[in-house]
Coordinates of C-alpha atoms in Angstrom, one line a residue:
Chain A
X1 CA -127.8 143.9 -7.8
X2 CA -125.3 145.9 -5.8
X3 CA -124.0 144.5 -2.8
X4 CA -122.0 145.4 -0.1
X5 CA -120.0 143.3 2.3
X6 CA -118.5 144.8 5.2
X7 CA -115.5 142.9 6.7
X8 CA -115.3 143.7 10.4
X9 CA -111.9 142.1 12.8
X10 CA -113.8 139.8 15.4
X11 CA -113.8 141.4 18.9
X12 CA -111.1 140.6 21.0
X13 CA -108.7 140.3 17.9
X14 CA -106.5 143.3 18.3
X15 CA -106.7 146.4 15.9
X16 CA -103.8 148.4 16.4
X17 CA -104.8 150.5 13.1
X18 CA -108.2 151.1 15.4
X19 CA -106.1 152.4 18.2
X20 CA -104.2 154.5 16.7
X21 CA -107.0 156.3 15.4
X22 CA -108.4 156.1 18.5
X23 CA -105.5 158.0 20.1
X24 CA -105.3 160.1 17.1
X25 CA -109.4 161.6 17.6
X26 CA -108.4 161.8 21.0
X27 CA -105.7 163.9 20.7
X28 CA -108.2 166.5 19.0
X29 CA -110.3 166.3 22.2
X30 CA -113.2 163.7 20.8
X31 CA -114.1 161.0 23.6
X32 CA -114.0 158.4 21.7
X33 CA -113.3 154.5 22.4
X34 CA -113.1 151.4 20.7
X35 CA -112.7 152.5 17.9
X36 CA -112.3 149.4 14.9
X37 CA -111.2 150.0 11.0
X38 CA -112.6 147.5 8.7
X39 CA -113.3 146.7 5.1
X40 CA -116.3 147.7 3.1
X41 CA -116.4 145.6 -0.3
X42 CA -119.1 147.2 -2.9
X43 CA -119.6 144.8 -6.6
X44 CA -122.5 143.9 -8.6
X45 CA -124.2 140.7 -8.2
X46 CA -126.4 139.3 -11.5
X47 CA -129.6 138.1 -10.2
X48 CA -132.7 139.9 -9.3
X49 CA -134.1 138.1 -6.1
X50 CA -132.1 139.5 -3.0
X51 CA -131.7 136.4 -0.7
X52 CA -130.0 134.5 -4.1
X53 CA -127.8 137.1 -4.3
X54 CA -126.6 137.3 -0.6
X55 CA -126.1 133.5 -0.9
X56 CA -123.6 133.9 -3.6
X57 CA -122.0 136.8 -1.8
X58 CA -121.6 134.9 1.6
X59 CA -120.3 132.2 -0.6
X60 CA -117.5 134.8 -2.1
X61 CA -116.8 135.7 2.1
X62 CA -116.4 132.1 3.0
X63 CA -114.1 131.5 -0.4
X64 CA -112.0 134.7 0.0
X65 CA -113.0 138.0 1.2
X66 CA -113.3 136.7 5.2
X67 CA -110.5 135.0 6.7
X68 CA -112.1 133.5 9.7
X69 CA -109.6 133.5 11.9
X70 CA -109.6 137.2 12.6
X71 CA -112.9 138.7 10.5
X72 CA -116.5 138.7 10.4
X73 CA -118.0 140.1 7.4
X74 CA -122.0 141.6 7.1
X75 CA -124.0 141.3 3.5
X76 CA -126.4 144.4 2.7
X77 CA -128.2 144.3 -0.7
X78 CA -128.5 147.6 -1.8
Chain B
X1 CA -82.6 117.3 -3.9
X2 CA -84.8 119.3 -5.6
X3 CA -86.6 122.2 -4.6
X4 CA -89.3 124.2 -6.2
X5 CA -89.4 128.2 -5.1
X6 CA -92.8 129.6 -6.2
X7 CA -92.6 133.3 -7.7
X8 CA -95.6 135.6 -7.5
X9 CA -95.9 138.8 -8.4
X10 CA -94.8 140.8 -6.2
X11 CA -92.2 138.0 -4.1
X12 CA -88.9 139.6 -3.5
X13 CA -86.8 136.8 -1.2
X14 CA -87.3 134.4 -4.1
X15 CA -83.7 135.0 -4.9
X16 CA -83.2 135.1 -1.2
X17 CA -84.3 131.2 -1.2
X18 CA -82.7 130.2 -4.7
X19 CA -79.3 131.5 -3.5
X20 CA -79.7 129.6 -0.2
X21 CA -80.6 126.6 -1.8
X22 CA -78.9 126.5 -5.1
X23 CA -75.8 128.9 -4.6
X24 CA -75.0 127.7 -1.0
X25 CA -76.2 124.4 -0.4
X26 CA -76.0 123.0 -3.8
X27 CA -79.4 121.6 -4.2
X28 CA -81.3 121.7 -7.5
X29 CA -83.1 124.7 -7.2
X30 CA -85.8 125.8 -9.9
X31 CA -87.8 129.1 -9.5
X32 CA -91.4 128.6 -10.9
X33 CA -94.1 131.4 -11.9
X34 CA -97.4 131.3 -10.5
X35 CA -99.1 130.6 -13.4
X36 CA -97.9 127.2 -13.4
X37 CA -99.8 124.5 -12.3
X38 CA -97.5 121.4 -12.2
X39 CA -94.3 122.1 -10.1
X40 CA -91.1 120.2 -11.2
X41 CA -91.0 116.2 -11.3
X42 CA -89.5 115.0 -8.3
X43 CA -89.3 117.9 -6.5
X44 CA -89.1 117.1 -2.8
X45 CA -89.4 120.8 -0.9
X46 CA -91.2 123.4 -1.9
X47 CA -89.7 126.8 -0.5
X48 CA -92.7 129.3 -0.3
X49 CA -90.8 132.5 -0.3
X50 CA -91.3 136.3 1.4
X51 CA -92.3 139.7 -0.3
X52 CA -95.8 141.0 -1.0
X53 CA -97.4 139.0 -3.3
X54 CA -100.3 140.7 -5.3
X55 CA -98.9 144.2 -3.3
X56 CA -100.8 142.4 0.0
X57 CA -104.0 143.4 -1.9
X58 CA -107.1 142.0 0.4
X59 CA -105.2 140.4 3.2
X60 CA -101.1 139.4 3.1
X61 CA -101.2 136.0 1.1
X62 CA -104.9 136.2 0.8
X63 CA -104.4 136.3 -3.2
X64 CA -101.0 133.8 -3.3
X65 CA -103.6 131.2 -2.1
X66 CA -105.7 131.1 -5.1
X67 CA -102.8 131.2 -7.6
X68 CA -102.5 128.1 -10.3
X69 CA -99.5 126.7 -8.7
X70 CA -100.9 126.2 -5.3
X71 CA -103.1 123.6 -5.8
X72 CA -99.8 121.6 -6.7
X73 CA -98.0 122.6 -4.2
X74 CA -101.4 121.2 -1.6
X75 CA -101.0 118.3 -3.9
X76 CA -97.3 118.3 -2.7
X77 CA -98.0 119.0 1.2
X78 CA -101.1 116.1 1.1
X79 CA -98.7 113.6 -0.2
X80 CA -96.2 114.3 2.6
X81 CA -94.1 116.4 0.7
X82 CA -92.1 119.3 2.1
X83 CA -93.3 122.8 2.4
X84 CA -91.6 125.8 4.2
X85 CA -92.7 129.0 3.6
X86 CA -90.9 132.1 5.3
X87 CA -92.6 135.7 6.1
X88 CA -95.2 136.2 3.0
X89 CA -94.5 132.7 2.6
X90 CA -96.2 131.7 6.1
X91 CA -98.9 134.2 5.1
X92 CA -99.7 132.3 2.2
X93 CA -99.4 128.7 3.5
X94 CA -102.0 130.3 6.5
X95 CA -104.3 131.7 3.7
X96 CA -104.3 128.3 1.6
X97 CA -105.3 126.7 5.1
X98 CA -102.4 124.6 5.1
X99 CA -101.6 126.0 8.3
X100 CA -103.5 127.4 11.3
X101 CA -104.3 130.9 12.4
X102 CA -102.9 134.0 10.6
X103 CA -100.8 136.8 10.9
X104 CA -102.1 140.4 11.7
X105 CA -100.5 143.9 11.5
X106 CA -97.7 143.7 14.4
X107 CA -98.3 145.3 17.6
X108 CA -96.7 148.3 17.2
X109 CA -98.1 149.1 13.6
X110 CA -94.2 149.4 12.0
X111 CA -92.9 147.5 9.9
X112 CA -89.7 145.7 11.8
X113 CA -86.7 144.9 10.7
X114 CA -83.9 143.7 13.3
X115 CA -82.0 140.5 14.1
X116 CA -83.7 138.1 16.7
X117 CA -83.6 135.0 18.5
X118 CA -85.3 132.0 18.1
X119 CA -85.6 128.9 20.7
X120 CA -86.0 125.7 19.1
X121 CA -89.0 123.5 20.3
X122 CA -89.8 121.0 18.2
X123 CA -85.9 119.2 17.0
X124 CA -87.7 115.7 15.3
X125 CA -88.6 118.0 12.0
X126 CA -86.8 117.5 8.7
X127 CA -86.6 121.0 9.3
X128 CA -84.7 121.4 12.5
X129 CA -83.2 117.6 13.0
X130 CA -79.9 119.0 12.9
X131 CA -80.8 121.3 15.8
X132 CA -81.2 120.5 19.4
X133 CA -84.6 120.9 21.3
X134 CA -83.9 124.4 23.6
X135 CA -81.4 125.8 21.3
X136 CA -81.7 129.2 20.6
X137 CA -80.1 130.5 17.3
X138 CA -80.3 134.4 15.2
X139 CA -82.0 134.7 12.2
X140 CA -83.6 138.7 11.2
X141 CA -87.2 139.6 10.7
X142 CA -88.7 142.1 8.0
X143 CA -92.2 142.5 8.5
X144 CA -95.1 144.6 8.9
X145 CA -97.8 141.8 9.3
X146 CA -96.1 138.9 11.6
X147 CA -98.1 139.2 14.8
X148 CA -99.5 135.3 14.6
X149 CA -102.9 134.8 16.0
X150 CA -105.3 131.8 16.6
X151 CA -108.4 131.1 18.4
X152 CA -107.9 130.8 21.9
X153 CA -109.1 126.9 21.4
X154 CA -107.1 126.1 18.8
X155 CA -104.3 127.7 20.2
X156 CA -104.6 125.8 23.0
X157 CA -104.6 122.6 20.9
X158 CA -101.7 123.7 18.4
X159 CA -99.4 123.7 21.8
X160 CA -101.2 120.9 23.0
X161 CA -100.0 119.0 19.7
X162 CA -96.2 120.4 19.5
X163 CA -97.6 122.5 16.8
X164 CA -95.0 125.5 17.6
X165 CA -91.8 125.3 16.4
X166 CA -89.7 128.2 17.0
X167 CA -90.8 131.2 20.1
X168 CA -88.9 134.5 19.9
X169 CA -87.0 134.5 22.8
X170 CA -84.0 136.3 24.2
X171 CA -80.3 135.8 23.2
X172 CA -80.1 133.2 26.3
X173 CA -83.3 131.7 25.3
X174 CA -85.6 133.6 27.9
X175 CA -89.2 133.6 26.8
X176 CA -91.6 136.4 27.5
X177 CA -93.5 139.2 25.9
X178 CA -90.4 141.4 26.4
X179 CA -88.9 139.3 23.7
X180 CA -91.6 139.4 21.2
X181 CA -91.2 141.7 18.3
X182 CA -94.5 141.9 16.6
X183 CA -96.9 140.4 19.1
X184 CA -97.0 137.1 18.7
X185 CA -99.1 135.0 20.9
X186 CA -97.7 133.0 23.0
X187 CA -94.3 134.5 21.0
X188 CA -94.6 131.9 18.2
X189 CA -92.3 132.6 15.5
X190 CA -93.2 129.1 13.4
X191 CA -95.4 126.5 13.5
X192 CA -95.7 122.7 11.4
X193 CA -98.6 121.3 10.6
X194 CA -99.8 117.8 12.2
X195 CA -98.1 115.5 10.0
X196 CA -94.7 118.0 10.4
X197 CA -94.3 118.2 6.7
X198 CA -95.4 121.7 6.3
X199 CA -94.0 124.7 8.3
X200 CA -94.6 128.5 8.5
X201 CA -92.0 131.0 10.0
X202 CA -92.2 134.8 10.2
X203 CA -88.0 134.9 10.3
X204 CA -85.8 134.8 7.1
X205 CA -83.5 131.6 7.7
X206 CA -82.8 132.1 4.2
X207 CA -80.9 134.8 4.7
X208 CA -78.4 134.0 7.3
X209 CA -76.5 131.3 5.4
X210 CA -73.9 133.0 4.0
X211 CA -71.0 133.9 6.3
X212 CA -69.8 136.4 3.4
X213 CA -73.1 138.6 4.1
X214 CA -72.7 138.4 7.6
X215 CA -74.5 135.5 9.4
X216 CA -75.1 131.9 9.3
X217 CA -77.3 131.7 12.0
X218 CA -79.8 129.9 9.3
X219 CA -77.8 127.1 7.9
X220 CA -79.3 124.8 10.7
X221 CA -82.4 124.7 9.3
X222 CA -80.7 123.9 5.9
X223 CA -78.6 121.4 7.2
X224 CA -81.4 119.4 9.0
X225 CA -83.0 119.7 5.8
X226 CA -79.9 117.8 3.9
X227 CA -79.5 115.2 6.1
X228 CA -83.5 114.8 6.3
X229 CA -83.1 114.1 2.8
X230 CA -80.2 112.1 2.8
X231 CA -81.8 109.3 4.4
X232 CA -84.9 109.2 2.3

Protein backbone atom coordinates (compact mmCIF):
# COMPACT_ATOMS: atom_id res chain seq x y z
CA UNK A 1 0.00 0.00 0.00
CA UNK A 2 1.32 3.59 -0.52
CA UNK A 3 1.99 5.55 2.29
CA UNK A 4 2.93 8.79 3.17
CA UNK A 5 4.54 10.25 6.16
CA UNK A 6 4.87 13.83 6.61
CA UNK A 7 7.67 14.98 9.07
CA UNK A 8 6.63 18.32 10.49
CA UNK A 9 9.44 20.51 13.14
CA UNK A 10 7.43 20.61 16.53
CA UNK A 11 6.03 24.18 17.21
CA UNK A 12 8.21 26.30 19.08
CA UNK A 13 11.36 24.61 17.47
CA UNK A 14 12.65 27.25 15.29
CA UNK A 15 12.56 27.08 11.36
CA UNK A 16 14.71 29.45 10.03
CA UNK A 17 14.28 27.74 6.45
CA UNK A 18 10.37 28.61 7.26
CA UNK A 19 11.28 32.22 7.75
CA UNK A 20 13.01 32.82 5.17
CA UNK A 21 10.41 31.81 2.94
CA UNK A 22 8.19 33.59 4.86
CA UNK A 23 10.14 36.92 4.22
CA UNK A 24 10.70 35.77 0.79
CA UNK A 25 6.42 35.50 -0.08
CA UNK A 26 6.38 38.59 1.71
CA UNK A 27 8.57 40.42 -0.27
CA UNK A 28 6.13 39.68 -3.36
CA UNK A 29 3.37 41.20 -1.33
CA UNK A 30 1.52 37.71 -0.01
CA UNK A 31 0.51 38.14 3.84
CA UNK A 32 1.59 35.39 4.86
CA UNK A 33 2.82 34.05 8.48
CA UNK A 34 4.13 31.16 10.09
CA UNK A 35 5.16 29.73 7.57
CA UNK A 36 7.00 25.94 8.34
CA UNK A 37 9.02 23.64 5.67
CA UNK A 38 8.81 19.94 6.39
CA UNK A 39 9.36 16.57 4.94
CA UNK A 40 6.92 14.55 3.07
CA UNK A 41 8.24 10.70 2.82
CA UNK A 42 6.07 8.61 0.06
CA UNK A 43 7.14 4.37 -0.09
CA UNK A 44 5.24 1.32 -0.50
CA UNK A 45 4.18 -0.69 2.36
CA UNK A 46 3.35 -4.77 1.62
CA UNK A 47 0.22 -5.48 3.36
CA UNK A 48 -3.38 -4.89 2.44
CA UNK A 49 -5.16 -3.89 5.76
CA UNK A 50 -4.48 -0.12 6.34
CA UNK A 51 -4.18 0.17 10.20
CA UNK A 52 -1.22 -2.86 9.88
CA UNK A 53 0.37 -0.85 7.56
CA UNK A 54 0.43 2.52 9.50
CA UNK A 55 1.74 0.40 12.42
CA UNK A 56 4.81 -0.53 10.55
CA UNK A 57 5.18 2.98 9.20
CA UNK A 58 4.98 4.66 12.67
CA UNK A 59 7.35 2.01 13.66
CA UNK A 60 9.87 3.20 10.69
CA UNK A 61 9.18 7.16 12.34
CA UNK A 62 10.05 6.10 15.80
CA UNK A 63 13.27 3.90 14.36
CA UNK A 64 14.49 6.66 11.87
CA UNK A 65 12.49 9.00 9.84
CA UNK A 66 11.36 11.36 13.24
CA UNK A 67 13.95 12.50 15.46
CA UNK A 68 11.88 13.47 18.47
CA UNK A 69 13.62 16.01 19.68
CA UNK A 70 12.60 18.59 17.02
CA UNK A 71 9.83 16.58 14.60
CA UNK A 72 6.48 15.27 14.64
CA UNK A 73 5.68 13.15 11.76
CA UNK A 74 1.66 12.29 10.35
CA UNK A 75 0.86 8.67 8.57
CA UNK A 76 -1.80 8.93 5.56
CA UNK A 77 -2.40 5.57 3.72
CA UNK A 78 -3.06 6.39 0.41
CA UNK B 1 46.73 4.64 23.83
CA UNK B 2 44.68 3.70 21.21
CA UNK B 3 42.08 5.35 19.40
CA UNK B 4 39.68 4.24 16.88
CA UNK B 5 38.41 7.15 14.19
CA UNK B 6 35.25 5.88 12.46
CA UNK B 7 35.12 6.78 8.52
CA UNK B 8 31.80 7.15 6.77
CA UNK B 9 31.14 8.02 3.67
CA UNK B 10 31.10 11.18 3.29
CA UNK B 11 33.54 12.23 6.71
CA UNK B 12 36.14 14.70 5.81
CA UNK B 13 38.02 15.73 9.37
CA UNK B 14 38.87 12.06 9.66
CA UNK B 15 42.35 12.93 8.70
CA UNK B 16 41.70 16.01 10.74
CA UNK B 17 41.47 13.58 13.94
CA UNK B 18 44.22 10.87 12.77
CA UNK B 19 46.79 13.72 12.38
CA UNK B 20 45.84 15.07 15.76
CA UNK B 21 46.03 11.93 17.34
CA UNK B 22 48.60 9.93 15.54
CA UNK B 23 50.89 12.72 13.84
CA UNK B 24 50.81 15.12 16.91
CA UNK B 25 50.24 13.33 19.93
CA UNK B 26 51.63 10.06 19.08
CA UNK B 27 48.89 7.82 20.06
CA UNK B 28 48.02 4.68 18.10
CA UNK B 29 45.62 5.89 15.82
CA UNK B 30 43.63 3.43 13.38
CA UNK B 31 41.01 4.78 10.95
CA UNK B 32 38.09 2.20 10.58
CA UNK B 33 35.25 2.02 7.74
CA UNK B 34 31.87 1.85 8.62
CA UNK B 35 31.17 -1.32 7.60
CA UNK B 36 32.99 -2.72 10.38
CA UNK B 37 31.43 -4.00 13.17
CA UNK B 38 34.28 -4.76 15.75
CA UNK B 39 36.47 -1.63 16.41
CA UNK B 40 40.20 -2.42 17.32
CA UNK B 41 41.16 -4.57 20.50
CA UNK B 42 41.92 -2.37 23.22
CA UNK B 43 40.97 0.66 21.85
CA UNK B 44 40.35 3.09 24.64
CA UNK B 45 38.77 6.47 22.67
CA UNK B 46 36.82 6.44 19.97
CA UNK B 47 37.15 9.89 18.02
CA UNK B 48 33.78 10.26 16.08
CA UNK B 49 34.90 12.68 13.42
CA UNK B 50 33.14 15.80 11.32
CA UNK B 51 32.04 16.01 7.54
CA UNK B 52 28.63 14.87 6.07
CA UNK B 53 28.20 11.55 6.38
CA UNK B 54 25.78 9.85 3.90
CA UNK B 55 25.72 13.81 2.15
CA UNK B 56 23.38 14.74 5.53
CA UNK B 57 20.72 12.69 3.66
CA UNK B 58 17.44 12.53 6.15
CA UNK B 59 18.77 14.59 9.00
CA UNK B 60 22.81 15.37 9.70
CA UNK B 61 24.01 11.93 11.42
CA UNK B 62 20.61 10.57 11.09
CA UNK B 63 22.15 7.75 8.69
CA UNK B 64 25.88 7.46 10.73
CA UNK B 65 23.63 6.14 13.52
CA UNK B 66 22.60 3.02 11.95
CA UNK B 67 26.00 2.18 10.32
CA UNK B 68 27.64 -1.47 11.39
CA UNK B 69 30.31 0.11 13.43
CA UNK B 70 28.12 1.95 15.83
CA UNK B 71 26.78 -0.61 17.67
CA UNK B 72 30.43 -1.19 18.76
CA UNK B 73 31.24 1.93 19.36
CA UNK B 74 27.57 1.93 21.99
CA UNK B 75 29.23 -1.21 23.05
CA UNK B 76 32.37 0.99 23.78
CA UNK B 77 30.50 4.11 25.44
CA UNK B 78 28.20 1.37 27.74
CA UNK B 79 31.31 -0.10 29.06
CA UNK B 80 32.70 3.28 30.05
CA UNK B 81 34.73 3.70 27.24
CA UNK B 82 35.64 7.02 25.70
CA UNK B 83 33.72 8.66 22.98
CA UNK B 84 34.21 12.26 21.47
CA UNK B 85 32.70 13.10 18.56
CA UNK B 86 33.28 16.75 16.97
CA UNK B 87 30.68 18.65 14.43
CA UNK B 88 29.06 15.73 12.29
CA UNK B 89 30.52 13.75 14.96
CA UNK B 90 28.18 15.25 17.80
CA UNK B 91 25.37 14.97 15.16
CA UNK B 92 25.83 11.43 15.07
CA UNK B 93 26.47 10.56 18.78
CA UNK B 94 22.92 12.80 19.18
CA UNK B 95 21.26 10.58 16.44
CA UNK B 96 22.53 7.14 18.05
CA UNK B 97 20.93 8.64 21.35
CA UNK B 98 24.11 8.59 23.03
CA UNK B 99 23.70 12.04 23.73
CA UNK B 100 20.70 14.42 24.33
CA UNK B 101 18.99 16.89 22.02
CA UNK B 102 20.12 17.65 18.51
CA UNK B 103 21.40 20.11 16.42
CA UNK B 104 19.26 22.23 13.84
CA UNK B 105 20.16 24.49 10.90
CA UNK B 106 21.99 27.61 12.71
CA UNK B 107 20.16 30.67 13.15
CA UNK B 108 21.16 32.50 10.50
CA UNK B 109 20.70 29.71 7.79
CA UNK B 110 24.72 30.01 6.62
CA UNK B 111 26.93 27.78 6.96
CA UNK B 112 29.79 29.44 9.56
CA UNK B 113 33.07 29.15 9.52
CA UNK B 114 35.21 31.55 11.99
CA UNK B 115 37.39 31.12 15.02
CA UNK B 116 35.54 31.27 18.48
CA UNK B 117 35.83 31.00 22.07
CA UNK B 118 34.93 28.52 24.31
CA UNK B 119 34.53 28.69 28.34
CA UNK B 120 35.24 25.66 30.03
CA UNK B 121 32.54 24.32 32.56
CA UNK B 122 32.96 21.14 33.40
CA UNK B 123 37.31 20.63 34.22
CA UNK B 124 36.76 16.82 36.17
CA UNK B 125 36.37 15.16 32.34
CA UNK B 126 39.12 13.03 30.90
CA UNK B 127 38.38 15.39 28.27
CA UNK B 128 39.18 18.76 29.85
CA UNK B 129 41.24 17.61 33.18
CA UNK B 130 44.09 19.50 31.98
CA UNK B 131 41.97 22.62 31.75
CA UNK B 132 40.72 24.85 34.47
CA UNK B 133 36.97 25.28 35.25
CA UNK B 134 36.23 29.15 33.64
CA UNK B 135 38.93 29.03 31.25
CA UNK B 136 38.17 30.19 27.98
CA UNK B 137 40.31 28.92 25.04
CA UNK B 138 39.95 29.32 20.66
CA UNK B 139 39.14 26.52 18.69
CA UNK B 140 37.09 27.42 14.86
CA UNK B 141 33.66 26.22 13.86
CA UNK B 142 32.57 24.95 10.32
CA UNK B 143 29.01 24.26 10.28
CA UNK B 144 25.78 24.75 8.77
CA UNK B 145 23.67 22.54 11.30
CA UNK B 146 25.21 23.40 15.01
CA UNK B 147 22.39 25.35 16.65
CA UNK B 148 21.94 22.62 19.67
CA UNK B 149 18.48 22.26 20.89
CA UNK B 150 16.69 20.24 23.69
CA UNK B 151 13.32 20.19 25.37
CA UNK B 152 12.92 22.86 27.58
CA UNK B 153 12.68 19.98 30.53
CA UNK B 154 15.52 18.25 29.72
CA UNK B 155 17.40 21.21 29.12
CA UNK B 156 16.76 22.18 32.32
CA UNK B 157 17.93 18.89 33.75
CA UNK B 158 21.17 18.61 31.44
CA UNK B 159 22.30 21.99 33.31
CA UNK B 160 20.85 20.77 36.29
CA UNK B 161 23.32 17.61 35.99
CA UNK B 162 26.65 19.59 34.66
CA UNK B 163 25.71 18.12 31.42
CA UNK B 164 27.27 21.23 29.47
CA UNK B 165 30.62 21.35 28.94
CA UNK B 166 31.88 24.06 26.87
CA UNK B 167 29.37 27.69 26.16
CA UNK B 168 30.51 29.93 23.27
CA UNK B 169 31.49 32.89 24.99
CA UNK B 170 33.53 35.97 24.24
CA UNK B 171 37.39 36.20 24.11
CA UNK B 172 37.22 37.24 28.00
CA UNK B 173 34.76 34.58 28.62
CA UNK B 174 31.52 36.77 28.58
CA UNK B 175 28.47 34.71 27.98
CA UNK B 176 25.46 35.95 26.10
CA UNK B 177 23.53 35.49 22.87
CA UNK B 178 25.89 38.11 21.38
CA UNK B 179 28.45 35.49 21.55
CA UNK B 180 26.63 32.66 20.07
CA UNK B 181 27.35 31.73 16.50
CA UNK B 182 24.69 29.47 15.38
CA UNK B 183 22.05 29.72 18.13
CA UNK B 184 22.73 27.61 20.57
CA UNK B 185 20.56 27.40 23.52
CA UNK B 186 21.73 28.46 26.37
CA UNK B 187 25.14 28.92 23.95
CA UNK B 188 26.21 25.26 24.52
CA UNK B 189 28.92 24.40 22.36
CA UNK B 190 29.41 20.57 24.07
CA UNK B 191 27.92 18.48 26.27
CA UNK B 192 28.99 14.80 28.20
CA UNK B 193 26.76 12.40 28.88
CA UNK B 194 25.84 11.35 32.70
CA UNK B 195 28.54 8.98 33.25
CA UNK B 196 31.08 11.84 31.45
CA UNK B 197 32.55 9.23 29.23
CA UNK B 198 30.87 10.38 26.04
CA UNK B 199 31.04 14.06 24.79
CA UNK B 200 29.59 16.02 21.73
CA UNK B 201 31.14 19.40 20.54
CA UNK B 202 30.14 21.51 17.50
CA UNK B 203 33.97 23.13 17.51
CA UNK B 204 36.98 21.32 15.75
CA UNK B 205 39.65 20.92 18.70
CA UNK B 206 41.23 18.71 16.26
CA UNK B 207 42.25 21.20 14.30
CA UNK B 208 44.04 23.64 16.46
CA UNK B 209 46.93 21.37 17.60
CA UNK B 210 49.40 22.17 15.38
CA UNK B 211 51.25 25.45 15.92
CA UNK B 212 52.71 24.93 12.26
CA UNK B 213 48.99 25.49 10.85
CA UNK B 214 48.36 28.28 13.00
CA UNK B 215 46.76 27.43 16.37
CA UNK B 216 47.01 25.24 19.35
CA UNK B 217 44.19 26.44 21.07
CA UNK B 218 42.99 22.52 20.97
CA UNK B 219 45.82 20.71 22.47
CA UNK B 220 44.07 21.04 26.02
CA UNK B 221 41.59 18.82 25.29
CA UNK B 222 44.34 16.41 24.00
CA UNK B 223 46.41 16.79 26.73
CA UNK B 224 43.73 16.18 29.41
CA UNK B 225 43.01 13.28 27.38
CA UNK B 226 46.87 11.86 27.77
CA UNK B 227 47.17 12.37 31.21
CA UNK B 228 43.41 10.91 31.69
CA UNK B 229 44.99 7.92 30.21
CA UNK B 230 48.06 7.86 31.83
CA UNK B 231 46.75 7.07 35.04
CA UNK B 232 44.38 4.28 33.98
Amino acid sequence: MKVRVSVQLKPGILDPQGKAVEQGLHGFGFEVDHVRIGRLIDMDVPGTDPAEVKAKALAMCEKLLVNPVMEKASIEVL
Amino acid sequence: MRVAVPVFPGSNCDHDALHACGTIMGWDTIPVWHQETRLPENTELVFVPGGFSYGDYLRCGAIAALAPIMADVKRHADSGGLVLGVCNGFQILCEAQLLPGALLRNESLRFIHSEVHLRVERADLPFTRAMKPGAVFQVPIAHAEGNFTLDPTDLVDLEARGGVVFRYCSPKGEIGADHVPNGAMNGIAGIVNVRGNVLGMMPHPERAVDPKLGSTGGLGMFQSLLEAFARA
